[in-house]
Amino acid sequence: MAREETRTTPPPTVNVTGPDRSAPDTARTAGPRTWATRLLVVGIVLAAVNLRPAITSLGALLEEVRDGLGMSGSVAGLLTAVPPLCFAVFGVTAPRLARRFGPGAVVCAGMAAITAGLLIRPYAGGTAGFLAASALALMGIAVSNVLMPVIVKRWFPDRVGSMTGLYSMALAFGTAIAAAVTVPLTGALGGGWQPGLAVWAALAATAVVPWILFARTSAPTPVNAPDTAAGEQPAREEPAGRLRITRSPTAWALAVFFGLQATAAYITMGWMAQIFRDAGVAADTAGLLLAVTMVMGVPLAFVIPRLATRLPHQGPIVLVLGACGLAGYAGLYLAPAAGAWAWALLLGIANCAFPLALTMVGMRARTGPGVAQLSAFAQSTGYLISIPGPLLVGVLYQHSGGWGLPIALMAALLIPQILVGFLAGRNRTVEDEATR
């Protein structure tokens, strides 16, 4: 899939046998189908906005949460490692749940789980309760993470790049806004970290509504598919068979690339604000710096997927993102406070490896079932790979008494990320490599 397909309108057919009895049906179905498709787009955007505030809002208040719950640095490192652990454990169940209940219903349940988890965790009492409620929210995020590329591939097969870009841009916006406003919002709510975290449940609740409506209605026809009766499910693709996904070098390369970029992302979201605060930057400014890093994904997450779908090999994009990351870590090591805004910008560019990875998931498989298997494998395996990173950073920080070793670790992990990303960017599909 070297470039996005161009939508074409078939030429009108001339009726030589009599009146066109299908015309009224087509007119009747166009409205419902368009309405359902627009509802799906709204649902995708709102879901994406809610896939990271649970993490970045915590990163902005990590010091206050540590003090409030009496956490050590190592336990705080464990807390920052919980997201990838939950994504790995629960994400692998998403395709099975989607086959049984439908992807819309699963994403709807995921949004409800995020809402409940964010509302409960600040008031759960103690570290164990906080972790359990966080896991509930992260479970909802995990299944939605996996199913978004599947939904895009199935209902927007000729717009994989643009829809992935829209979804990634909304995700980056939600990530950035939570990082930017959590600290001042906490102050406006009285200064306690509990309401500062719980308020994000309201945003998650708004995402439940369109998915309830979408799950209750029949799914829309894919935008490039032939007309069908109103409310009819999109035509089922031929099953991809039992792909032996572990036999695919491309799947493994993509999984490792996904894991290493996730490691960098969760270290950044969990620890970057603390790095700046320890360098003498004020807490609200540190939150803004983290927001700058996250907000870079808003425009770039829309541009990069569209660019990626037009290139036969996505390796050059991987190289550029990796170079920005290495420069950002070097600056963070040498002059964290003096060049803080520049390092935040560079690391924000590097973090756009995430929308690139999502786009490659859609490009490295030909069919919807293939995308589902590849997405579950790449994300679950990738998040397993990413689990030790945030925890190890917390341990190194506590035992070394500074950020030199953790930053060196972050920079070192970028080297294999660049290498496997280059391999994952080659123009091939897992169906060709992993068939029975």
Coordinates of C-alpha atoms in Angstrom, one line a residue:
M1 CA 0.0 0.0 0.0
A2 CA 2.4 2.6 -1.2
R3 CA -0.2 5.4 -1.4
E4 CA -3.7 6.0 -0.3
E5 CA -6.2 5.0 -2.9
T6 CA -8.1 7.7 -4.7
R7 CA -11.9 7.5 -4.3
T8 CA -13.6 7.3 -7.6
T9 CA -17.3 7.5 -8.5
P10 CA -18.5 4.8 -11.0
P11 CA -20.1 6.1 -14.2
P12 CA -23.9 6.1 -14.2
T13 CA -25.6 3.1 -15.8
V14 CA -28.3 3.6 -18.4
N15 CA -31.5 1.7 -17.7
V16 CA -32.7 0.0 -20.8
T17 CA -35.1 -2.4 -19.3
G18 CA -37.5 -0.2 -17.5
P19 CA -37.9 2.0 -14.4
D20 CA -35.0 2.0 -11.9
R21 CA -36.7 0.5 -8.8
S22 CA -33.5 0.6 -6.8
A23 CA -33.3 4.4 -6.9
P24 CA -35.7 5.1 -4.0
D25 CA -33.8 2.5 -1.9
T26 CA -30.5 4.2 -2.6
A27 CA -32.0 7.6 -1.7
R28 CA -33.4 6.2 1.6
T29 CA -30.1 4.5 2.6
A30 CA -27.7 7.4 1.8
G31 CA -28.9 9.5 4.8
P32 CA -28.6 6.8 7.5
R33 CA -25.3 5.6 6.1
T34 CA -23.8 9.1 6.1
W35 CA -25.2 9.8 9.6
A36 CA -23.7 6.6 11.0
T37 CA -20.3 7.3 9.3
R38 CA -20.2 10.8 10.8
L39 CA -21.1 9.4 14.2
L40 CA -18.2 6.9 13.9
V41 CA -15.8 9.7 13.0
V42 CA -16.9 11.7 16.1
G43 CA -16.6 8.5 18.2
I44 CA -13.1 7.8 17.0
V45 CA -12.0 11.4 17.7
L46 CA -13.5 11.5 21.2
A47 CA -12.1 8.0 22.1
A48 CA -8.6 9.1 20.9
V49 CA -8.7 12.2 23.0
N50 CA -9.3 10.0 26.1
L51 CA -6.5 7.5 25.5
R52 CA -3.7 9.3 27.4
P53 CA -5.0 11.8 30.0
A54 CA -5.1 9.0 32.6
I55 CA -1.3 8.9 32.1
T56 CA -0.2 12.4 31.5
S57 CA -2.4 13.9 34.2
L58 CA -0.6 11.6 36.7
G59 CA 2.8 12.5 35.3
A60 CA 2.1 16.2 36.0
L61 CA 1.1 15.4 39.6
L62 CA 3.5 12.5 40.3
E63 CA 5.3 14.2 43.1
E64 CA 2.1 15.2 44.9
V65 CA 0.7 11.6 44.4
R66 CA 4.0 10.1 45.7
D67 CA 3.8 12.3 48.8
G68 CA 0.1 11.8 49.3
L69 CA 0.4 8.0 49.1
G70 CA 3.8 7.7 50.7
M71 CA 5.5 6.1 47.6
S72 CA 9.2 5.5 47.2
G73 CA 11.0 6.3 43.9
S74 CA 10.9 2.6 43.0
V75 CA 7.2 2.3 43.7
A76 CA 6.6 5.4 41.6
G77 CA 8.6 3.7 38.8
L78 CA 6.3 0.7 39.1
L79 CA 3.3 3.1 38.8
T80 CA 4.7 4.5 35.6
A81 CA 5.2 0.9 34.3
V82 CA 1.6 0.0 34.9
P83 CA 0.2 1.4 31.6
P84 CA 2.3 -0.7 29.3
L85 CA 1.7 -3.8 31.5
C86 CA -2.1 -3.3 31.3
F87 CA -1.9 -2.6 27.6
A88 CA 0.0 -5.8 27.0
V89 CA -2.3 -8.0 29.2
F90 CA -5.7 -6.6 28.1
G91 CA -4.8 -5.5 24.6
V92 CA -4.4 -9.1 23.4
T93 CA -8.0 -9.9 24.3
A94 CA -9.4 -7.1 22.1
P95 CA -9.8 -9.1 18.8
R96 CA -11.6 -11.9 20.6
L97 CA -13.9 -9.5 22.3
A98 CA -14.6 -7.7 19.1
R99 CA -15.5 -10.9 17.3
R100 CA -18.0 -11.8 20.0
F101 CA -19.6 -8.4 20.8
G102 CA -18.6 -6.2 17.9
P103 CA -15.8 -3.5 17.9
G104 CA -18.2 -0.7 18.6
A105 CA -19.6 -2.3 21.8
V106 CA -16.1 -3.2 23.0
V107 CA -14.8 0.4 22.5
C108 CA -18.0 1.7 24.3
A109 CA -17.2 -0.6 27.2
G110 CA -13.7 0.6 27.1
M111 CA -14.7 4.3 27.4
A112 CA -17.0 3.4 30.3
A113 CA -14.1 1.6 32.1
I114 CA -11.9 4.7 31.6
T115 CA -14.5 6.9 33.1
A116 CA -15.0 4.7 36.1
G117 CA -11.3 4.1 36.7
L118 CA -10.5 7.9 36.6
L119 CA -13.3 8.7 38.9
I120 CA -12.4 6.1 41.5
R121 CA -8.6 6.0 41.6
P122 CA -8.0 9.3 43.5
Y123 CA -10.3 8.3 46.3
A124 CA -9.6 4.5 46.4
G125 CA -7.4 5.0 49.4
G126 CA -3.8 3.7 49.5
T127 CA -1.4 2.7 46.8
A128 CA -3.1 -0.7 46.1
G129 CA -6.5 0.9 45.5
F130 CA -4.9 3.6 43.3
L131 CA -3.2 0.9 41.2
A132 CA -6.3 -1.2 40.9
A133 CA -8.5 1.8 39.7
S134 CA -5.7 2.8 37.4
A135 CA -5.7 -0.7 35.9
L136 CA -9.5 -0.4 35.3
A137 CA -9.0 2.7 33.3
L138 CA -6.0 1.3 31.5
M139 CA -7.9 -1.8 30.5
G140 CA -10.4 0.4 28.7
I141 CA -7.5 2.2 27.0
A142 CA -5.9 -1.1 26.0
V143 CA -8.8 -2.6 24.1
S144 CA -9.4 0.7 22.3
N145 CA -5.7 1.0 21.4
V146 CA -5.9 -2.3 19.6
L147 CA -9.2 -1.8 17.9
M148 CA -8.7 1.7 16.5
P149 CA -6.5 0.5 13.6
V150 CA -9.0 -2.3 12.9
I151 CA -12.0 0.1 12.8
V152 CA -10.1 2.5 10.5
K153 CA -9.1 -0.3 8.2
R154 CA -12.6 -1.8 8.1
W155 CA -14.7 1.3 7.6
F156 CA -12.3 3.6 5.9
P157 CA -10.2 1.3 3.7
D158 CA -9.3 4.1 1.3
R159 CA -8.4 6.6 4.0
V160 CA -6.1 4.7 6.2
G161 CA -3.5 7.5 6.3
S162 CA -5.9 10.4 6.8
M163 CA -8.1 8.6 9.4
T164 CA -5.1 7.3 11.3
G165 CA -3.7 10.9 11.2
L166 CA -7.0 12.3 12.5
Y167 CA -7.1 9.7 15.3
S168 CA -3.4 10.2 16.2
M169 CA -3.9 14.0 16.2
A170 CA -6.8 13.7 18.6
L171 CA -4.8 11.4 20.8
A172 CA -1.9 13.8 20.9
F173 CA -4.3 16.7 21.7
G174 CA -5.7 14.8 24.6
T175 CA -2.2 13.9 25.8
A176 CA -1.1 17.5 25.6
I177 CA -4.1 19.2 27.2
A178 CA -4.0 16.9 30.2
A179 CA -0.3 17.6 30.7
A180 CA -0.8 21.4 30.3
V181 CA -3.8 22.1 32.5
T182 CA -3.7 19.4 35.2
V183 CA -1.5 21.5 37.5
P184 CA -3.4 24.8 37.2
L185 CA -6.7 23.0 37.2
T186 CA -5.7 21.3 40.5
G187 CA -5.0 24.7 41.9
A188 CA -8.4 26.0 40.8
L189 CA -10.1 23.1 42.4
G190 CA -8.6 23.8 45.8
G191 CA -5.0 22.5 45.5
G192 CA -5.6 18.8 46.2
W193 CA -4.3 16.2 43.8
Q194 CA -7.4 14.1 44.1
P195 CA -9.9 16.4 42.3
G196 CA -7.1 17.3 39.8
L197 CA -7.0 13.7 38.7
A198 CA -10.7 12.9 39.0
V199 CA -11.8 15.7 36.8
W200 CA -10.6 13.9 33.7
A201 CA -13.4 11.3 34.2
A202 CA -15.8 14.0 32.9
L203 CA -14.0 14.1 29.6
A204 CA -14.0 10.3 29.3
A205 CA -17.8 10.3 30.0
T206 CA -18.4 12.4 26.9
A207 CA -16.8 9.7 24.7
V208 CA -19.2 7.0 25.9
V209 CA -22.2 8.7 24.2
P210 CA -21.4 8.3 20.5
W211 CA -20.2 4.7 21.1
I212 CA -23.5 3.8 22.8
L213 CA -25.3 5.2 19.8
F214 CA -23.0 3.5 17.3
A215 CA -23.1 0.1 19.2
R216 CA -26.9 0.3 19.2
T217 CA -27.2 1.0 15.5
S218 CA -25.9 -1.2 12.7
A219 CA -22.5 -0.4 11.5
P220 CA -22.1 1.9 8.5
T221 CA -21.0 0.8 5.1
P222 CA -17.3 1.4 4.4
V223 CA -16.9 4.6 2.6
N224 CA -15.5 3.0 -0.5
A225 CA -17.9 0.0 -0.6
P226 CA -20.9 -0.6 -2.8
D227 CA -24.3 0.6 -1.6
T228 CA -26.1 -1.8 0.7
A229 CA -29.4 -1.6 2.5
A230 CA -29.7 0.8 5.4
G231 CA -28.0 -0.4 8.5
E232 CA -26.5 -3.4 6.8
Q233 CA -23.1 -4.5 8.1
P234 CA -20.1 -4.0 5.9
A235 CA -19.4 -7.0 3.7
R236 CA -17.3 -9.4 5.6
E237 CA -13.8 -9.9 4.3
E238 CA -12.6 -13.4 3.6
P239 CA -10.9 -14.7 6.7
A240 CA -7.2 -14.3 6.8
G241 CA -6.8 -17.8 8.2
R242 CA -4.8 -18.6 11.2
L243 CA -1.8 -16.5 10.5
R244 CA 1.3 -17.7 12.2
I245 CA 2.1 -14.2 13.0
T246 CA 5.3 -15.1 15.0
R247 CA 6.8 -16.4 11.7
S248 CA 6.7 -12.9 10.2
P249 CA 9.9 -10.9 10.5
T250 CA 7.9 -7.8 9.7
A251 CA 5.5 -8.4 12.6
W252 CA 8.4 -8.9 15.0
A253 CA 10.2 -5.8 13.7
L254 CA 7.0 -3.8 14.1
A255 CA 6.3 -5.2 17.6
V256 CA 9.9 -4.3 18.8
F257 CA 9.6 -0.9 17.2
F258 CA 6.2 -0.4 18.9
G259 CA 7.7 -1.5 22.2
L260 CA 10.7 0.8 22.1
Q261 CA 8.8 3.8 21.1
A262 CA 6.2 3.1 23.8
T263 CA 9.1 2.8 26.3
A264 CA 10.3 6.3 25.3
A265 CA 6.8 7.7 25.4
Y266 CA 5.9 6.3 28.9
I267 CA 9.2 7.4 30.3
T268 CA 8.6 10.8 28.9
M269 CA 5.0 11.0 30.2
G270 CA 5.9 9.6 33.6
W271 CA 9.2 11.3 34.3
M272 CA 9.9 14.3 32.1
A273 CA 8.1 16.8 34.2
Q274 CA 10.0 15.5 37.2
I275 CA 13.3 15.9 35.4
F276 CA 12.6 19.5 34.7
R277 CA 11.4 20.1 38.3
D278 CA 14.6 18.6 39.7
A279 CA 16.6 20.9 37.4
G280 CA 15.0 23.9 39.0
V281 CA 12.1 24.5 36.8
A282 CA 8.8 25.5 38.5
A283 CA 6.1 22.9 38.7
D284 CA 3.6 24.7 36.4
T285 CA 6.4 25.4 33.8
A286 CA 7.4 21.8 33.9
G287 CA 3.8 20.8 33.2
L288 CA 3.8 23.2 30.2
L289 CA 7.1 21.7 28.9
L290 CA 5.6 18.2 29.1
A291 CA 2.5 19.7 27.3
V292 CA 4.8 21.1 24.5
T293 CA 6.3 17.7 24.0
M294 CA 2.9 16.1 23.8
V295 CA 1.3 18.9 21.6
M296 CA 4.0 18.4 18.9
G297 CA 2.0 15.3 18.1
V298 CA -1.1 17.2 17.1
P299 CA 0.1 18.6 13.8
L300 CA 2.7 15.9 13.1
A301 CA 0.4 13.0 13.9
F302 CA -1.8 14.2 11.1
V303 CA 1.1 14.8 8.6
I304 CA 3.2 11.7 9.3
P305 CA 0.6 9.0 8.6
R306 CA -0.4 10.7 5.3
L307 CA 3.3 11.0 4.3
A308 CA 4.0 7.4 5.3
T309 CA 1.2 6.0 3.1
R310 CA 2.8 7.8 0.1
L311 CA 6.2 6.3 0.6
P312 CA 7.2 2.8 -0.5
H313 CA 9.5 2.6 2.6
Q314 CA 8.9 4.4 5.9
G315 CA 12.5 4.0 7.1
P316 CA 13.5 7.6 6.3
I317 CA 10.8 8.9 8.7
V318 CA 12.1 6.5 11.4
L319 CA 15.6 8.0 10.9
V320 CA 14.5 11.6 11.2
L321 CA 12.4 10.9 14.4
G322 CA 15.3 9.0 15.9
A323 CA 17.8 11.8 15.2
C324 CA 15.5 14.3 16.9
G325 CA 15.2 12.1 20.0
L326 CA 19.0 11.7 20.3
A327 CA 19.5 15.4 20.1
G328 CA 16.7 16.0 22.7
Y329 CA 18.2 13.5 25.2
A330 CA 21.7 15.0 24.7
G331 CA 20.3 18.5 25.5
L332 CA 18.4 17.1 28.5
Y333 CA 21.6 15.6 29.8
L334 CA 23.8 18.6 29.3
A335 CA 21.6 21.6 30.0
P336 CA 18.1 20.5 31.1
A337 CA 16.9 23.9 32.3
A338 CA 18.8 26.3 30.0
G339 CA 17.5 24.7 26.8
A340 CA 14.3 23.2 28.2
W341 CA 12.0 24.4 25.5
A342 CA 14.2 23.2 22.7
W343 CA 14.6 19.7 24.3
A344 CA 10.8 19.5 24.8
L345 CA 10.2 20.3 21.1
L346 CA 12.8 17.8 19.9
L347 CA 11.5 15.0 22.1
G348 CA 7.9 15.9 21.0
I349 CA 9.0 15.2 17.4
A350 CA 10.6 12.0 18.4
N351 CA 7.5 10.8 20.2
C352 CA 5.6 10.9 16.8
A353 CA 7.0 7.4 16.2
F354 CA 3.6 6.3 17.7
P355 CA 1.4 7.5 14.9
L356 CA 3.9 6.1 12.5
A357 CA 3.8 2.7 14.2
L358 CA -0.1 2.8 14.0
T359 CA 0.1 3.6 10.3
M360 CA 2.5 0.8 9.6
V361 CA 0.1 -1.6 11.3
G362 CA -2.5 -0.7 8.8
M363 CA 0.0 -0.9 5.9
R364 CA 1.7 -4.2 6.8
A365 CA -1.4 -6.3 6.4
R366 CA -3.8 -6.5 3.4
T367 CA -7.0 -7.6 5.2
G368 CA -9.1 -6.5 8.2
P369 CA -8.5 -9.8 10.0
G370 CA -4.8 -9.5 9.2
V371 CA -4.7 -6.0 10.7
A372 CA -6.5 -7.2 13.8
Q373 CA -4.0 -10.0 14.4
L374 CA -1.0 -7.8 13.6
S375 CA -2.4 -4.9 15.8
A376 CA -3.0 -7.3 18.7
F377 CA 0.4 -8.9 18.3
A378 CA 2.4 -5.7 17.8
Q379 CA 0.8 -3.8 20.5
S380 CA 0.6 -6.5 23.2
T381 CA 4.2 -7.7 22.5
G382 CA 5.4 -4.1 22.2
Y383 CA 3.9 -3.1 25.5
L384 CA 5.4 -6.1 27.2
I385 CA 8.8 -5.0 25.9
S386 CA 8.2 -1.5 27.2
I387 CA 7.3 -2.5 30.8
P388 CA 10.9 -2.5 32.3
G389 CA 11.8 0.9 30.9
P390 CA 9.8 3.3 33.2
L391 CA 10.5 1.0 36.2
L392 CA 14.2 0.9 35.5
V393 CA 14.3 4.7 35.2
G394 CA 12.8 5.0 38.6
V395 CA 15.3 2.6 40.2
L396 CA 18.3 4.3 38.5
Y397 CA 17.0 7.7 39.6
Q398 CA 16.6 6.6 43.2
H399 CA 20.0 4.8 43.5
S400 CA 22.1 7.2 41.5
G401 CA 20.6 10.4 43.0
G402 CA 20.3 12.1 39.6
W403 CA 19.1 11.9 36.0
G404 CA 22.4 11.2 34.2
L405 CA 22.1 7.4 34.0
P406 CA 18.3 7.4 33.3
I407 CA 18.8 9.8 30.4
A408 CA 21.7 7.8 29.1
L409 CA 19.5 4.7 29.1
M410 CA 16.7 6.6 27.2
A411 CA 19.2 7.7 24.5
A412 CA 20.7 4.2 24.2
L413 CA 17.3 2.6 23.6
L414 CA 16.8 4.8 20.6
I415 CA 19.5 3.0 18.6
P416 CA 17.7 -0.4 18.3
Q417 CA 14.4 1.5 17.9
I418 CA 15.8 3.1 14.7
L419 CA 17.1 -0.2 13.4
V420 CA 13.9 -2.2 13.9
G421 CA 11.8 0.7 12.7
F422 CA 13.7 0.8 9.4
L423 CA 13.1 -3.0 9.0
A424 CA 9.4 -2.6 9.8
G425 CA 9.1 0.1 7.2
R426 CA 9.8 -2.2 4.3
N427 CA 7.0 -2.6 1.7
R428 CA 5.7 -6.1 2.6
T429 CA 2.8 -7.7 4.4
V430 CA 2.4 -10.3 7.1
E431 CA 0.1 -12.4 5.0
D432 CA 3.0 -13.1 2.7
E433 CA 5.2 -14.1 5.6
A434 CA 2.9 -15.8 8.0
T435 CA 0.4 -17.9 6.0
R436 CA -0.1 -21.5 6.9

